[in-house]
Amino acid sequence: QVQLVESGGGLVQAGDSLRLSCAASVRTFSSYTMGWFRQAPGKEREFVANIRWSGSRTYYADFVKGRFTISRDNAKNTVYLQMNSLKPEDTAVYYCAASARFNATTTGEYYFWGQGTQVTVSS
């Protein structure tokens, strides 16, 4: 089975930083577009960022541009989300996901999902 395991979440204050990691068990990790989503209480899961197979192309939701950076290390089968200047509204469960599509930004385009990691930002 394909497994995605997120880590790195926690409780921080506004303005702090966190680095999320997602370790994948897939052998052909480099063939997948990897994405990060988040879901806050009472809200739908929303797209945060994705990164293409080569790692040279990235795309971000407007609300995280300039603050978050997605990257991947294909040799380690790992994708990262560096989150800087965190705000209370960033509080959510963050999910890692894998897609076979070139540029996927919707939940329906992602085939494999991790269990999520909680990020809480206090004011």
PDB file of C-alpha atoms in Angstrom:
ATOM      1  CA  GLN A   1       0.000   0.000   0.000  1.00  0.00           C
ATOM      2  CA  VAL A   2       0.972   3.611  -0.486  1.00  0.00           C
ATOM      3  CA  GLN A   3       1.523   5.378   2.801  1.00  0.00           C
ATOM      4  CA  LEU A   4       2.026   9.063   3.520  1.00  0.00           C
ATOM      5  CA  VAL A   5       3.011  10.093   7.031  1.00  0.00           C
ATOM      6  CA  GLU A   6       3.067  13.747   8.078  1.00  0.00           C
ATOM      7  CA  SER A   7       5.054  15.129  10.973  1.00  0.00           C
ATOM      8  CA  GLY A   8       6.255  18.453  12.335  1.00  0.00           C
ATOM      9  CA  GLY A   9       3.027  20.018  13.534  1.00  0.00           C
ATOM     10  CA  GLY A  10       2.647  21.626  16.911  1.00  0.00           C
ATOM     11  CA  LEU A  11       1.645  24.652  18.938  1.00  0.00           C
ATOM     12  CA  VAL A  12       3.397  27.934  18.164  1.00  0.00           C
ATOM     13  CA  GLN A  13       2.837  31.652  18.577  1.00  0.00           C
ATOM     14  CA  ALA A  14       1.951  34.065  15.800  1.00  0.00           C
ATOM     15  CA  GLY A  15       5.030  34.968  13.777  1.00  0.00           C
ATOM     16  CA  ASP A  16       6.814  31.698  14.484  1.00  0.00           C
ATOM     17  CA  SER A  17       7.810  29.037  11.970  1.00  0.00           C
ATOM     18  CA  LEU A  18       7.210  25.329  11.492  1.00  0.00           C
ATOM     19  CA  ARG A  19       8.542  22.796   9.016  1.00  0.00           C
ATOM     20  CA  LEU A  20       6.189  19.980   8.083  1.00  0.00           C
ATOM     21  CA  SER A  21       7.461  16.749   6.573  1.00  0.00           C
ATOM     22  CA  CYS A  22       5.687  14.004   4.653  1.00  0.00           C
ATOM     23  CA  ALA A  23       7.402  10.666   4.202  1.00  0.00           C
ATOM     24  CA  ALA A  24       6.072   8.523   1.343  1.00  0.00           C
ATOM     25  CA  SER A  25       6.361   4.775   0.883  1.00  0.00           C
ATOM     26  CA  VAL A  26       5.831   4.836  -2.903  1.00  0.00           C
ATOM     27  CA  ARG A  27       8.723   3.519  -4.946  1.00  0.00           C
ATOM     28  CA  THR A  28       7.982   5.880  -7.838  1.00  0.00           C
ATOM     29  CA  PHE A  29       7.812   8.970  -5.659  1.00  0.00           C
ATOM     30  CA  SER A  30       9.340  11.194  -8.330  1.00  0.00           C
ATOM     31  CA  SER A  31       6.419  10.445 -10.674  1.00  0.00           C
ATOM     32  CA  TYR A  32       3.861  12.118  -8.405  1.00  0.00           C
ATOM     33  CA  THR A  33       2.773  15.667  -7.953  1.00  0.00           C
ATOM     34  CA  MET A  34       2.768  16.236  -4.206  1.00  0.00           C
ATOM     35  CA  GLY A  35       0.409  18.595  -2.463  1.00  0.00           C
ATOM     36  CA  TRP A  36      -0.428  20.056   0.911  1.00  0.00           C
ATOM     37  CA  PHE A  37      -3.978  20.741   2.039  1.00  0.00           C
ATOM     38  CA  ARG A  38      -5.399  21.993   5.301  1.00  0.00           C
ATOM     39  CA  GLN A  39      -8.713  21.827   7.091  1.00  0.00           C
ATOM     40  CA  ALA A  40      -9.757  24.140   9.899  1.00  0.00           C
ATOM     41  CA  PRO A  41     -12.677  23.453  12.260  1.00  0.00           C
ATOM     42  CA  GLY A  42     -15.985  24.037  10.523  1.00  0.00           C
ATOM     43  CA  LYS A  43     -14.377  24.546   7.117  1.00  0.00           C
ATOM     44  CA  GLU A  44     -13.797  22.436   4.029  1.00  0.00           C
ATOM     45  CA  ARG A  45     -10.389  21.077   3.186  1.00  0.00           C
ATOM     46  CA  GLU A  46      -8.515  23.654   1.125  1.00  0.00           C
ATOM     47  CA  PHE A  47      -5.516  23.581  -1.178  1.00  0.00           C
ATOM     48  CA  VAL A  48      -2.279  25.045   0.152  1.00  0.00           C
ATOM     49  CA  ALA A  49       0.513  24.200  -2.303  1.00  0.00           C
ATOM     50  CA  ASN A  50       1.793  21.619  -4.762  1.00  0.00           C
ATOM     51  CA  ILE A  51       5.082  20.672  -6.360  1.00  0.00           C
ATOM     52  CA  ARG A  52       5.680  18.866  -9.659  1.00  0.00           C
ATOM     53  CA  TRP A  53       7.614  15.676 -10.252  1.00  0.00           C
ATOM     54  CA  SER A  54      10.948  17.398 -10.846  1.00  0.00           C
ATOM     55  CA  GLY A  55      10.515  19.909  -8.048  1.00  0.00           C
ATOM     56  CA  SER A  56      11.092  22.810 -10.430  1.00  0.00           C
ATOM     57  CA  ARG A  57       7.442  23.897 -10.571  1.00  0.00           C
ATOM     58  CA  THR A  58       5.394  24.972  -7.589  1.00  0.00           C
ATOM     59  CA  TYR A  59       2.010  26.561  -7.046  1.00  0.00           C
ATOM     60  CA  TYR A  60       0.589  28.224  -3.938  1.00  0.00           C
ATOM     61  CA  ALA A  61      -2.755  29.356  -2.669  1.00  0.00           C
ATOM     62  CA  ASP A  62      -2.938  33.135  -2.386  1.00  0.00           C
ATOM     63  CA  PHE A  63      -3.245  33.124   1.382  1.00  0.00           C
ATOM     64  CA  VAL A  64       0.199  31.531   1.871  1.00  0.00           C
ATOM     65  CA  LYS A  65       2.250  33.141  -0.905  1.00  0.00           C
ATOM     66  CA  GLY A  66       5.410  34.703   0.457  1.00  0.00           C
ATOM     67  CA  ARG A  67       5.146  32.813   3.744  1.00  0.00           C
ATOM     68  CA  PHE A  68       5.104  29.102   2.881  1.00  0.00           C
ATOM     69  CA  THR A  69       7.540  27.128   0.740  1.00  0.00           C
ATOM     70  CA  ILE A  70       6.977  23.617  -0.590  1.00  0.00           C
ATOM     71  CA  SER A  71       9.926  21.444  -1.553  1.00  0.00           C
ATOM     72  CA  ARG A  72      10.722  17.789  -2.125  1.00  0.00           C
ATOM     73  CA  ASP A  73      13.645  15.431  -1.861  1.00  0.00           C
ATOM     74  CA  ASN A  74      13.012  12.548  -4.235  1.00  0.00           C
ATOM     75  CA  ALA A  75      16.014  10.615  -2.944  1.00  0.00           C
ATOM     76  CA  LYS A  76      14.378  10.577   0.488  1.00  0.00           C
ATOM     77  CA  ASN A  77      10.786  10.203  -0.770  1.00  0.00           C
ATOM     78  CA  THR A  78       9.879  13.237   1.309  1.00  0.00           C
ATOM     79  CA  VAL A  79       7.987  16.467   0.712  1.00  0.00           C
ATOM     80  CA  TYR A  80       8.254  19.488   3.003  1.00  0.00           C
ATOM     81  CA  LEU A  81       6.245  22.564   3.826  1.00  0.00           C
ATOM     82  CA  GLN A  82       8.213  25.376   5.416  1.00  0.00           C
ATOM     83  CA  MET A  83       5.780  27.734   7.128  1.00  0.00           C
ATOM     84  CA  ASN A  84       6.999  31.159   8.213  1.00  0.00           C
ATOM     85  CA  SER A  85       5.208  34.141   9.737  1.00  0.00           C
ATOM     86  CA  LEU A  86       2.412  31.932  10.958  1.00  0.00           C
ATOM     87  CA  LYS A  87      -0.943  33.495  11.767  1.00  0.00           C
ATOM     88  CA  PRO A  88      -3.790  32.282  13.977  1.00  0.00           C
ATOM     89  CA  GLU A  89      -5.868  31.693  10.847  1.00  0.00           C
ATOM     90  CA  ASP A  90      -3.286  29.118   9.739  1.00  0.00           C
ATOM     91  CA  THR A  91      -4.519  26.852  12.518  1.00  0.00           C
ATOM     92  CA  ALA A  92      -5.698  23.621  10.912  1.00  0.00           C
ATOM     93  CA  VAL A  93      -4.945  19.986  10.322  1.00  0.00           C
ATOM     94  CA  TYR A  94      -2.437  19.820   7.474  1.00  0.00           C
ATOM     95  CA  TYR A  95      -2.559  16.900   5.050  1.00  0.00           C
ATOM     96  CA  CYS A  96      -0.011  15.595   2.597  1.00  0.00           C
ATOM     97  CA  ALA A  97      -1.318  14.076  -0.645  1.00  0.00           C
ATOM     98  CA  ALA A  98      -0.057  12.524  -3.884  1.00  0.00           C
ATOM     99  CA  SER A  99      -1.489  12.888  -7.389  1.00  0.00           C
ATOM    100  CA  ALA A 100      -0.668  11.428 -10.787  1.00  0.00           C
ATOM    101  CA  ARG A 101      -1.884  14.622 -12.457  1.00  0.00           C
ATOM    102  CA  PHE A 102       0.484  17.285 -13.688  1.00  0.00           C
ATOM    103  CA  ASN A 103      -0.950  20.212 -11.738  1.00  0.00           C
ATOM    104  CA  ALA A 104      -3.556  19.157  -9.193  1.00  0.00           C
ATOM    105  CA  THR A 105      -5.254  21.654  -6.882  1.00  0.00           C
ATOM    106  CA  THR A 106      -8.478  19.880  -5.887  1.00  0.00           C
ATOM    107  CA  THR A 107      -9.038  17.063  -3.436  1.00  0.00           C
ATOM    108  CA  GLY A 108     -10.556  14.844  -6.133  1.00  0.00           C
ATOM    109  CA  GLU A 109      -7.297  14.860  -8.085  1.00  0.00           C
ATOM    110  CA  TYR A 110      -5.276  13.362  -5.253  1.00  0.00           C
ATOM    111  CA  TYR A 111      -5.274   9.604  -4.826  1.00  0.00           C
ATOM    112  CA  PHE A 112      -3.302   9.106  -1.620  1.00  0.00           C
ATOM    113  CA  TRP A 113      -3.547  10.993   1.656  1.00  0.00           C
ATOM    114  CA  GLY A 114      -1.740  11.094   4.943  1.00  0.00           C
ATOM    115  CA  GLN A 115      -3.400  11.116   8.348  1.00  0.00           C
ATOM    116  CA  GLY A 116      -2.775  14.810   8.937  1.00  0.00           C
ATOM    117  CA  THR A 117      -0.775  16.778  11.473  1.00  0.00           C
ATOM    118  CA  GLN A 118      -2.199  19.490  13.712  1.00  0.00           C
ATOM    119  CA  VAL A 119      -0.845  23.029  13.489  1.00  0.00           C
ATOM    120  CA  THR A 120      -2.067  25.476  16.108  1.00  0.00           C
ATOM    121  CA  VAL A 121      -1.034  29.136  16.097  1.00  0.00           C
ATOM    122  CA  SER A 122      -1.849  31.251  19.130  1.00  0.00           C
ATOM    123  CA  SER A 123      -2.088  35.033  19.137  1.00  0.00           C
TER     124      SER A 123
END
